[in-house]
Amino acid sequence: MRPIPFDGIAMGCDYNPEQWPPPVWREDVALMREAGVGFVTLGVFSWALLEPEPGRYDFDWLDEVLGLLHEGGIAVDMATATASPPPWLTTAHPEVLPVDAAGRTLWPGSRQSWCPSSPLFRKHALRLVEQLARRYGSHPAVRLWHVSNELGCHVGKCWCDVSAAAFRRWLATRYGTVEALNEAWGTSFWSQRYGSFDEVLPPRLTPAIPNPTHELDFARFSSDELLGYYRAERDLLRELSPDVPVTTNLMVTSHQSEQDYFSWAADLDLVAQDHYLDARLPHPYAEQAFCADLTRGVAGGAPWLLMESAPSAVNWQPVNRAKRPGELLLDSLRHVARGADAVGFFQWRASLAGAEKFHSALVPHAGPDSARFREVSALGDALRRLGEVAGSRVRADVALLHDWEAEWACDLGSHPSSQVRYLDAGLRWHRAVTELGATADVVHPSADLSAYRLVIVPTLYLCSDATAAALEAYVRGGGHVLVTYFSGIVDENDHIRPGGYPGAFRELLGVRTEEFAPLLPGEFVSLDDGSTADTWTELLTVTDAEVVARYADGPLPGTPALTRRAVGAGTAWYLATWLDETATAELADRLTREAGVVRLGPGGGVEVVRRGRYLFVLNRGPVAAVVRAHGVDLLSGRDVAESVIVSGGCAAVVRQDEA
Ligand code: GAL
């Protein structure tokens, strides 16, 4: 990964000057300087203005804006402007529009209405990219290229005939022969055997349950297809603007999981991420922390760029919750603590018209004479003080495995319980660990695990033999691992691993399950250690493990629910139920203690993360927190002798004397 190409820990934002008359642009640049804006993302949705008719371009306004920004010392993340096609393109060529699984066209009138496999869309988009790259590829203000926007947002999959043909080509490459496809998809079932690739369609709306491997492969194909699109723009940019790094803004978030970003990472010059706090979630800050740790995992541990977040309200949620005073700083530092080397926002000035006019902005409708703008300026000042943190790396003792393919497969229909959602387990276990004051990396199952004291494997329904072997080697070498229920069930083709669950991990864990016994919504079960669980139980026997807790009631009283096996120099735990939050926290406490995981803070609402020699302390709670540290608090400039005292709702970033 290349370093984030802005100075220090920069504050930035999406800038959409096309929504405003030119006199406002000058005021914008002056206000950006006042607030401490170091970079802007420019032109994301400006195709229709830049190319008002096919092949006729108007760059004059953009030249002027770039000039003003450059004069103002503001770096530019230059968008390729291809995110939303102009009406002339979709009118002349409606075949570029995406089609859903029921065969319905998704019409223009909103944004991002294009089929990822359309060669015609790509041709027109690349023509614009070429113009932009030639014109601005060596402009001194341009430090980064921003391909499209949130590829896959709104349209991550398309079921049209063009996509169908692309899917068949992808399958032919993956399988070579149609016999191999039939084998992988288990098409002997329900008379689905294909005679040739030409007979295969995308998984369109069917009368009954679709073939799950067909669906899984379509998810893989769709992720690859958008990556292919990204590569096409990237290659052109590299050719015409070789000195400027290229990226696109990912959406590592719990409500969007259609791209396997681990497989995208090698093609990104740096990882950029968009994250919006979701007030609908039970624990929005925990989800934010999880996504930040996962973004760092995608970046292979390298610093990353928070491209977009919300300064306050998010209009696409049912209730547009405003950030409370002080929240902006803590939310932004949560990203920085977890590896972000810049903090971007959507957007600079709140729009007066259009679908996002009620989305918050750095300059609200009220104007710069507002508490929001003053808080933004204070954030700009705080980030400026943290400049020296840039480039440092987060240190974590715990790894939590995450795999988008496992998520896609786990969340397909017709499973033992629709209550089991892949991400729920990852989020709950990540929160349990971080609330203890420990730090977790969220990494792919193929990551090198050797440096971690504890590895958590939440609901890894689909897993390869290689993953199972790597975990076994990790434990034998002295590692501690926790596997939670519905893991290791199927191989990469979504075929059951027979002989008893949890298939791939049966031997490592020393257990064997004959039958699942999921619970109905509202049903609970008690364990004999006093904890409470719901959603899941299973008929588990131990073959070579110690029983730590059993179900005390429910469908399987007396059956093991939590087991532990000493393996080589390490320990392998299996949790066969869905513990409630309190019991999860207690188990996390025990596991982290036994594994010797370092806790940097008191936990709870006090988030403590270490980046290189910098200790971030974010106190979400109402009362002051005391955390051991020695050095200088970069935010206040005060010396810290033994410990730093952080008032409720405040933060400290201590440059520690010793690394
Ligand atoms: C992002 C998008 C922005 C803006 C923002 C609002 O997904 O990239 O253009 O729409 O959401 O939250």
XYZ file of C-alpha atoms and ligand atoms in Angstrom:
671
model
C 0.000 0.000 0.000
C 1.178 3.505 -0.754
C 1.034 6.158 1.974
C -2.012 8.411 2.191
C -0.949 11.284 -0.091
C -2.091 14.199 2.081
C -0.200 16.041 4.797
C -0.324 14.747 8.380
C -3.735 13.491 9.420
C -5.735 15.598 7.007
C -9.383 16.537 7.249
C -11.229 16.467 3.950
C -14.601 16.282 2.281
C -16.538 15.680 -0.901
C -16.738 18.958 -2.730
C -19.526 19.471 -5.258
C -18.962 23.017 -6.594
C -21.217 22.310 -9.571
C -24.164 22.818 -7.218
C -23.110 26.405 -6.506
C -22.438 29.597 -8.510
C -18.774 30.620 -8.980
C -18.705 33.391 -6.330
C -19.399 30.732 -3.705
C -16.270 28.805 -4.777
C -13.961 31.570 -3.529
C -15.777 31.737 -0.234
C -15.567 27.942 -0.059
C -11.794 27.906 -0.356
C -11.428 30.640 2.271
C -13.712 28.749 4.649
C -11.943 25.471 3.968
C -8.708 27.066 5.044
C -10.365 28.440 8.140
C -11.744 25.011 9.061
C -8.486 23.209 8.300
C -9.652 21.220 5.281
C -6.561 19.604 3.746
C -8.104 17.707 0.836
C -11.291 17.507 -1.167
C -12.802 14.829 -3.358
C -13.850 16.624 -6.486
C -16.385 15.919 -9.190
C -17.841 12.558 -8.159
C -21.218 13.228 -9.780
C -20.299 15.714 -12.489
C -20.335 13.609 -15.683
C -23.464 15.304 -17.066
C -21.798 18.703 -16.693
C -18.367 17.675 -17.899
C -19.747 15.975 -21.003
C -23.079 17.670 -21.717
C -23.371 15.927 -25.094
C -21.608 12.815 -26.364
C -17.977 13.739 -27.009
C -18.399 17.448 -26.171
C -16.586 18.390 -22.997
C -16.742 21.410 -20.730
C -13.822 21.529 -18.352
C -13.640 25.308 -17.901
C -15.444 25.355 -14.565
C -13.367 22.460 -13.257
C -10.139 24.169 -14.369
C -11.160 27.195 -12.364
C -12.104 25.223 -9.261
C -8.858 23.246 -9.370
C -6.925 26.481 -9.712
C -8.665 28.002 -6.695
C -8.082 24.914 -4.591
C -4.443 24.795 -5.570
C -3.947 28.447 -4.725
C -5.577 27.739 -1.368
C -3.172 24.855 -0.703
C -5.917 22.242 -0.699
C -5.019 18.859 -2.156
C -7.414 17.149 -4.544
C -8.648 13.598 -4.672
C -9.840 13.722 -8.276
C -12.918 11.667 -9.048
C -13.229 10.124 -12.481
C -16.849 11.334 -12.495
C -18.139 8.052 -13.898
C -20.366 7.096 -10.954
C -23.592 8.251 -12.591
C -24.157 8.280 -16.341
C -25.738 11.403 -17.877
C -29.312 11.165 -19.200
C -28.163 11.369 -22.843
C -26.312 8.081 -22.426
C -29.157 6.124 -20.849
C -31.650 7.644 -23.306
C -29.606 6.642 -26.348
C -28.593 3.293 -24.841
C -31.108 1.987 -22.306
C -29.275 -1.332 -22.521
C -26.648 0.046 -20.107
C -29.287 0.151 -17.353
C -29.207 -2.579 -14.719
C -31.908 -5.213 -14.351
C -32.928 -6.898 -11.108
C -33.513 -10.595 -10.445
C -37.185 -10.254 -11.406
C -36.272 -8.756 -14.782
C -37.222 -5.188 -13.858
C -35.081 -2.360 -15.209
C -33.668 0.096 -12.661
C -34.308 3.379 -14.419
C -32.362 6.634 -14.311
C -33.626 9.520 -12.178
C -31.575 8.661 -9.129
C -27.902 7.699 -9.424
C -25.476 4.927 -10.308
C -27.899 3.213 -12.674
C -25.553 1.178 -14.832
C -24.778 -2.464 -15.451
C -21.286 -3.457 -14.254
C -20.844 -5.762 -17.269
C -21.971 -3.313 -19.939
C -19.196 -2.831 -22.537
C -21.021 0.228 -23.839
C -21.122 1.920 -20.438
C -17.465 1.099 -19.977
C -16.545 2.535 -23.362
C -18.245 5.848 -22.587
C -16.875 5.974 -19.039
C -13.305 5.277 -20.152
C -13.576 7.984 -22.781
C -14.319 10.476 -20.007
C -11.572 9.060 -17.784
C -9.087 9.506 -20.610
C -10.054 13.164 -21.021
C -9.736 13.801 -17.292
C -6.447 11.958 -16.973
C -4.910 13.816 -19.908
C -6.098 17.165 -18.617
C -5.428 16.790 -14.895
C -3.037 13.821 -14.636
C -0.111 16.043 -13.717
C -1.965 18.983 -12.185
C -0.059 19.965 -9.032
C -3.215 19.889 -6.867
C -4.144 16.325 -7.842
C -2.701 13.848 -5.329
C -5.073 10.906 -5.758
C -7.446 9.395 -8.338
C -10.846 8.293 -7.127
C -12.420 5.727 -9.442
C -16.221 5.986 -9.751
C -17.888 6.009 -6.330
C -18.606 3.218 -3.875
C -18.596 0.605 -6.624
C -21.528 -1.691 -5.988
C -23.519 0.769 -3.912
C -27.103 0.567 -5.180
C -26.153 -1.801 -8.032
C -23.730 -4.499 -6.969
C -25.345 -7.154 -9.154
C -27.138 -7.139 -12.457
C -29.256 -9.922 -13.975
C -29.575 -8.593 -17.553
C -28.664 -10.583 -20.673
C -25.283 -8.861 -21.007
C -24.495 -9.823 -17.417
C -25.703 -13.352 -18.138
C -23.160 -13.689 -20.951
C -20.394 -12.286 -18.737
C -21.376 -14.698 -15.958
C -21.080 -17.630 -18.379
C -17.600 -16.510 -19.414
C -16.603 -16.210 -15.753
C -17.933 -19.728 -15.063
C -16.125 -21.184 -18.079
C -12.874 -19.717 -16.732
C -13.528 -20.993 -13.221
C -14.616 -24.501 -14.138
C -13.211 -25.247 -17.589
C -15.913 -27.794 -18.362
C -19.627 -27.863 -17.764
C -19.163 -31.229 -16.021
C -17.018 -29.520 -13.411
C -19.702 -26.869 -12.961
C -22.367 -29.571 -12.553
C -20.255 -31.249 -9.910
C -19.596 -28.012 -8.013
C -23.221 -26.912 -8.128
C -24.617 -30.341 -7.225
C -26.980 -30.202 -10.190
C -28.073 -33.821 -9.867
C -30.523 -32.314 -7.406
C -33.904 -31.144 -8.816
C -33.014 -31.939 -12.421
C -30.680 -28.981 -12.788
C -27.920 -30.683 -14.814
C -26.572 -28.367 -17.546
C -25.605 -29.616 -21.006
C -23.490 -26.551 -21.804
C -22.521 -23.190 -20.322
C -24.996 -21.578 -22.741
C -27.862 -22.928 -20.659
C -26.748 -21.124 -17.503
C -28.524 -17.926 -16.436
C -27.838 -15.574 -13.555
C -29.932 -16.673 -10.557
C -33.112 -14.874 -11.600
C -36.355 -15.048 -9.667
C -37.350 -18.707 -9.348
C -40.527 -20.438 -8.158
C -38.714 -22.311 -5.370
C -35.389 -22.186 -3.516
C -32.577 -21.489 -5.984
C -29.412 -23.585 -6.201
C -27.164 -22.163 -3.423
C -23.847 -22.709 -5.211
C -25.274 -20.971 -8.260
C -26.108 -18.019 -5.998
C -22.713 -18.136 -4.324
C -20.892 -18.139 -7.652
C -23.028 -15.251 -8.847
C -21.984 -13.299 -5.748
C -18.331 -14.101 -6.511
C -18.766 -13.166 -10.155
C -20.488 -9.875 -9.275
C -17.675 -8.846 -6.941
C -15.086 -9.766 -9.583
C -17.017 -7.916 -12.267
C -16.908 -4.616 -10.398
C -13.268 -5.183 -9.593
C -12.730 -5.698 -13.322
C -14.451 -2.396 -13.977
C -12.237 -0.674 -11.406
C -9.153 -2.190 -13.040
C -10.150 -0.832 -16.450
C -10.273 2.740 -15.120
C -7.184 2.181 -12.979
C -5.110 0.892 -15.889
C -5.933 3.919 -17.995
C -5.111 6.279 -15.129
C -1.806 4.535 -14.482
C -0.886 4.864 -18.116
C -1.766 8.552 -18.433
C -1.033 9.768 -14.907
C 1.624 7.382 -13.608
C 2.701 9.430 -10.596
C -0.691 9.746 -8.947
C -1.979 6.807 -6.874
C -5.367 5.319 -7.694
C -8.081 4.042 -5.399
C -11.822 3.840 -4.972
C -13.932 4.330 -1.865
C -14.934 0.994 -0.343
C -17.976 0.417 1.833
C -16.779 -1.817 4.627
C -19.986 -1.671 6.596
C -22.385 -4.124 8.154
C -25.228 -3.254 5.797
C -23.282 -3.747 2.567
C -21.349 -6.896 1.881
C -21.517 -7.630 -1.824
C -17.818 -7.115 -2.545
C -15.008 -9.342 -1.369
C -12.648 -6.487 -0.578
C -9.857 -8.825 0.485
C -9.661 -9.861 -3.157
C -9.674 -6.198 -4.258
C -6.813 -5.075 -2.019
C -3.951 -5.959 -4.358
C -5.398 -3.650 -7.016
C -5.732 -0.601 -4.779
C -2.780 1.752 -4.357
C -4.253 2.539 -0.955
C -7.417 1.551 0.876
C -10.109 4.230 1.135
C -13.264 3.631 3.098
C -16.660 5.272 3.611
C -18.470 4.785 6.877
C -21.702 6.242 8.181
C -22.760 5.647 11.765
C -26.006 3.756 11.701
C -28.418 4.884 14.410
C -30.618 1.838 13.710
C -28.033 -0.543 15.158
C -28.000 -1.583 18.811
C -24.315 -0.579 19.128
C -23.398 1.908 16.381
C -19.952 2.772 17.795
C -19.035 -0.875 18.109
C -20.011 -1.415 14.484
C -17.914 1.586 13.504
C -14.917 0.148 15.356
C -15.450 -3.273 13.755
C -15.594 -1.746 10.273
C -12.470 0.321 10.925
C -10.587 -2.761 12.137
C -11.787 -4.690 9.100
C -10.759 -1.862 6.771
C -7.284 -2.068 8.300
C -7.425 -5.825 7.703
C -8.173 -5.213 4.022
C -5.199 -2.816 3.937
C -2.995 -5.564 5.390
C -2.405 -3.450 8.513
C -1.311 -0.350 6.588
C -2.798 3.090 7.282
C -5.964 3.805 5.295
C -8.029 6.767 4.268
C -11.461 7.513 5.674
C -12.900 9.038 2.530
C -16.420 9.735 3.743
C -18.287 9.937 7.009
C -21.080 12.193 8.249
C -20.441 15.397 10.194
C -23.852 14.908 11.792
C -27.216 13.649 10.442
C -27.478 10.985 7.736
C -30.555 11.588 5.583
C -30.996 8.022 4.307
C -31.806 6.674 7.748
C -35.428 6.797 8.899
C -34.642 9.287 11.667
C -31.758 11.650 10.935
C -30.042 11.585 14.310
C -27.799 14.633 14.854
C -24.409 14.229 16.511
C -24.246 15.512 20.067
C -21.614 18.131 20.981
C -18.232 16.403 21.195
C -19.339 13.348 19.238
C -17.714 14.494 16.003
C -14.268 14.438 17.573
C -14.714 11.010 19.165
C -16.213 9.468 16.018
C -13.384 10.823 13.887
C -10.678 9.745 16.319
C -12.212 6.261 16.473
C -11.183 5.896 12.838
C -7.774 7.487 13.345
C -7.059 5.293 16.377
C -7.790 2.275 14.213
C -5.462 3.245 11.402
C -7.037 6.056 9.364
C -4.477 8.626 8.218
C -7.104 11.118 7.039
C -10.709 11.879 7.921
C -13.075 12.750 5.081
C -16.701 13.802 5.159
C -19.681 13.957 2.913
C -19.937 16.824 2.063
C -18.530 20.347 2.181
C -21.649 22.509 1.843
C -25.160 21.195 2.501
C -27.103 21.010 -0.786
C -30.149 23.207 -1.234
C -31.835 20.817 -3.645
C -31.819 17.135 -4.454
C -32.183 13.889 -2.557
C -29.509 14.667 0.012
C -30.476 18.190 1.034
C -31.076 17.009 4.603
C -27.720 15.232 4.856
C -25.363 17.024 7.208
C -22.348 18.881 5.824
C -19.313 20.720 7.133
C -21.061 23.968 6.245
C -24.712 23.465 7.202
C -27.713 25.298 5.736
C -27.345 27.757 8.610
C -23.913 28.731 7.236
C -20.522 29.011 8.911
C -21.946 30.957 11.841
C -23.089 27.724 13.462
C -22.081 25.382 16.230
C -21.529 22.648 13.619
C -19.003 24.652 11.636
C -17.212 25.679 14.822
C -17.018 22.047 15.870
C -15.702 21.112 12.428
C -13.011 23.782 12.743
C -12.080 22.453 16.185
C -11.755 18.984 14.672
C -9.513 20.384 11.935
C -7.340 21.853 14.662
C -7.236 18.592 16.642
C -6.268 16.564 13.567
C -3.515 19.054 12.756
C -1.999 18.349 16.181
C -1.947 14.637 15.361
C 0.114 14.983 12.188
C 3.040 12.952 13.522
C 0.754 9.913 14.058
C 0.480 9.380 10.277
C 2.153 6.206 9.090
C 2.114 4.431 12.465
C 0.508 0.997 12.764
C -2.077 -0.370 15.171
C -0.993 -3.128 17.532
C -3.455 -5.925 18.292
C -3.240 -9.152 20.266
C -6.477 -10.621 18.993
C -7.434 -11.628 15.468
C -11.028 -12.065 14.471
C -11.523 -13.869 11.180
C -13.784 -12.388 8.531
C -14.559 -13.808 5.114
C -17.068 -12.284 2.701
C -17.472 -15.591 0.845
C -18.408 -17.276 4.118
C -20.878 -14.462 4.753
C -22.536 -14.837 1.353
C -22.857 -18.593 1.813
C -23.946 -18.431 5.456
C -26.718 -15.946 4.772
C -28.315 -17.853 1.892
C -31.824 -19.183 2.429
C -33.009 -22.620 3.438
C -30.559 -23.015 6.283
C -31.202 -24.519 9.733
C -32.154 -21.098 11.130
C -32.794 -17.817 9.366
C -31.942 -16.215 12.721
C -28.272 -16.980 12.123
C -26.678 -14.045 10.318
C -22.970 -14.232 9.685
C -22.029 -10.739 10.763
C -23.955 -10.854 14.036
C -21.348 -13.181 15.491
C -18.390 -11.122 14.273
C -19.890 -7.917 15.621
C -20.789 -9.421 18.981
C -17.373 -10.978 19.541
C -15.496 -7.946 18.320
C -17.466 -5.758 20.707
C -16.903 -8.162 23.593
C -13.139 -8.051 23.084
C -12.849 -4.314 22.529
C -15.124 -3.477 25.481
C -12.547 -5.245 27.636
C -9.919 -2.736 26.563
C -8.194 -5.064 24.088
C -7.649 -4.487 20.369
C -8.575 -6.854 17.550
C -7.455 -7.030 13.953
C -10.214 -8.268 11.666
C -8.453 -10.365 9.060
C -9.028 -12.898 6.313
C -8.720 -16.581 7.276
C -5.583 -16.845 5.133
C -3.767 -14.137 7.153
C -0.629 -14.968 9.095
C -1.947 -15.630 12.610
C 1.321 -16.414 14.322
C 1.674 -13.093 16.170
C -1.766 -13.178 17.813
C -2.479 -14.469 21.296
C -6.108 -15.238 20.573
C -7.965 -15.983 17.338
C -11.752 -15.827 17.212
C -13.543 -17.691 14.445
C -17.151 -16.477 14.425
C -19.598 -18.597 12.403
C -17.164 -19.489 9.640
C -19.825 -21.568 7.879
C -17.778 -21.987 4.684
C -14.102 -22.709 4.997
C -11.321 -24.299 3.044
C -9.140 -27.206 4.123
C -6.240 -24.756 4.131
C -7.962 -22.567 6.731
C -8.676 -25.564 8.948
C -5.037 -26.688 8.648
C -3.712 -23.187 9.391
C -5.810 -22.919 12.544
C -4.671 -26.342 13.688
C -1.023 -25.332 13.178
C -1.626 -22.056 14.987
C -3.064 -23.839 18.042
C -0.372 -26.521 18.071
C 2.174 -23.737 18.114
C 0.679 -22.330 21.334
C -2.217 -20.236 20.061
C -5.652 -19.927 21.594
C -8.666 -20.215 19.348
C -12.410 -19.919 19.834
C -14.678 -21.354 17.137
C -18.361 -20.492 17.365
C -21.302 -22.558 16.131
C -22.198 -23.154 12.463
C -18.521 -23.049 11.495
C -16.644 -25.396 9.175
C -19.911 -26.790 7.835
C -19.260 -26.633 4.076
C -16.385 -26.473 1.590
C -15.866 -23.740 -1.031
C -18.621 -25.245 -3.198
C -21.097 -25.052 -0.321
C -21.094 -28.855 -0.034
C -21.554 -30.323 3.429
C -18.485 -31.827 5.091
C -19.973 -35.182 6.163
C -19.361 -37.278 9.272
C -20.629 -34.817 11.865
C -20.437 -31.086 12.423
C -18.472 -28.825 12.697
C -16.885 -30.618 9.737
C -13.608 -28.858 9.101
C -12.952 -28.199 12.819
C -14.214 -31.476 14.322
C -10.775 -32.893 15.005
C -9.157 -29.690 16.180
C -11.976 -29.098 18.660
C -12.412 -32.747 19.683
C -16.194 -32.606 19.297
C -18.861 -34.084 17.040
C -22.392 -32.840 16.459
C -25.034 -35.160 15.039
C -27.912 -32.747 14.645
C -28.663 -29.052 14.972
C -31.495 -27.972 17.270
C -31.991 -24.252 16.645
C -34.401 -22.371 18.880
C -37.494 -20.518 17.782
C -37.533 -16.723 18.043
C -38.212 -15.838 21.691
C -36.982 -19.190 23.037
C -34.081 -19.133 25.495
C -31.851 -21.731 27.028
C -29.850 -21.696 30.277
C -26.396 -23.139 30.698
C -25.269 -24.837 33.890
C -22.758 -22.039 34.514
C -25.656 -19.601 34.853
C -25.409 -17.995 31.427
C -28.289 -17.494 29.029
C -28.368 -18.143 25.302
C -30.818 -18.220 22.436
C -31.061 -18.970 18.697
C -28.996 -22.133 18.631
C -28.315 -25.453 20.335
C -26.928 -28.677 18.871
C -26.574 -32.344 19.744
C -22.875 -32.238 20.592
C -20.685 -34.973 22.007
C -17.076 -34.581 23.007
C -14.635 -36.999 21.457
C -11.541 -35.482 23.009
C -12.314 -32.282 24.880
C -13.245 -30.996 28.307
C -16.845 -29.873 28.806
C -16.873 -26.365 30.261
C -20.640 -25.802 30.285
C -23.793 -27.763 29.388
C -27.342 -26.760 28.495
C -29.373 -26.857 31.700
C -32.713 -26.816 29.877
C -34.085 -26.342 26.375
C -34.301 -29.174 23.842
C -31.005 -30.806 24.873
C -30.508 -30.618 28.675
C -27.170 -32.052 29.787
C -25.596 -31.721 26.343
C -22.234 -29.897 26.097
C -22.516 -26.273 24.982
C -18.981 -24.997 25.571
C -15.876 -27.138 25.277
C -12.154 -26.727 25.555
C -9.344 -28.894 24.242
C -5.632 -28.656 24.898
C -3.854 -29.141 21.569
C -0.064 -29.114 21.477
C 0.963 -25.955 23.286
C -2.373 -24.217 22.694
C -6.089 -24.418 23.375
C -9.110 -24.813 21.109
C -12.530 -23.751 22.402
C -15.890 -24.492 20.832
C -19.029 -22.524 21.615
C -22.142 -24.331 20.376
C -24.724 -21.668 21.167
C -25.479 -17.941 20.888
C -24.672 -16.503 24.293
C -26.320 -13.261 25.298
C -24.157 -10.149 25.534
C -23.383 -10.542 29.230
C -22.310 -14.150 28.889
C -20.309 -13.345 25.753
C -18.481 -10.637 27.708
C -17.731 -13.083 30.532
C -16.392 -15.694 28.172
C -14.337 -13.071 26.316
C -12.923 -12.022 29.679
C -11.880 -15.584 30.497
C -10.422 -16.296 27.070
C -8.417 -13.091 26.880
C -7.010 -13.665 30.370
C -5.993 -17.242 29.614
C -4.429 -16.177 26.332
C -2.545 -13.287 27.952
C -4.157 -10.610 25.783
C -3.004 -7.117 26.725
C -5.713 -4.717 27.919
C -4.773 -1.109 27.541
C -7.672 0.489 29.377
C -10.514 -0.152 31.767
C -12.885 -1.104 28.948
C -16.581 -0.274 28.765
C -17.097 3.090 27.137
C -13.399 3.908 27.368
C -11.769 2.952 24.083
C -8.008 2.607 24.210
C -6.005 1.678 21.119
C -2.299 1.800 20.459
C -0.886 2.984 17.129
C 2.888 2.711 17.154
C 3.959 4.793 20.142
C 0.665 6.692 20.289
C -2.012 5.751 22.776
C -5.536 6.851 21.835
C -8.000 7.177 24.713
C -11.600 7.936 23.755
C -13.973 8.277 26.655
C -17.569 7.810 25.541
C -18.800 7.581 29.114
C -19.990 10.367 31.404
C -17.250 10.116 34.062
C -13.526 10.751 33.856
C -11.315 7.774 32.966
C -7.787 7.162 34.147
C -5.466 5.250 31.813
C -1.812 4.414 32.386
C 0.406 6.361 30.023
C 3.628 8.313 30.019
C 4.522 11.054 27.559
C 2.692 14.020 26.040
C -0.971 14.367 25.144
C -0.835 15.737 21.608
C -4.359 17.143 21.816
C -3.878 19.244 24.950
C -0.095 19.592 24.799
C 0.117 18.507 28.448
C 2.760 16.219 29.904
C 1.495 12.872 31.119
C 3.500 11.410 33.981
C 1.931 8.138 35.159
C -1.546 8.199 33.757
C -3.782 10.367 31.648
C -7.127 11.548 32.991
C -9.723 11.907 30.256
C -13.017 13.584 31.109
C -16.314 12.103 29.981
C -16.952 12.678 26.261
C -13.312 13.703 25.668
C -10.177 12.198 24.143
C -6.426 12.120 24.585
C -3.681 10.952 22.232
C -0.509 10.329 24.183
C 2.850 10.139 22.464
C 4.444 7.578 24.747
C 8.024 7.931 25.815
C 8.797 4.278 25.173
C 7.674 2.455 22.089
C -22.312 7.803 0.311
C -22.068 8.409 -1.058
C -22.168 9.921 -1.039
C -23.370 10.358 -0.271
C -23.324 9.755 1.109
C -24.474 10.174 1.993
O -22.705 6.498 0.218
O -20.801 8.045 -1.534
O -22.221 10.374 -2.368
O -24.503 9.930 -0.939
O -23.360 8.365 0.999
O -24.446 9.499 3.232
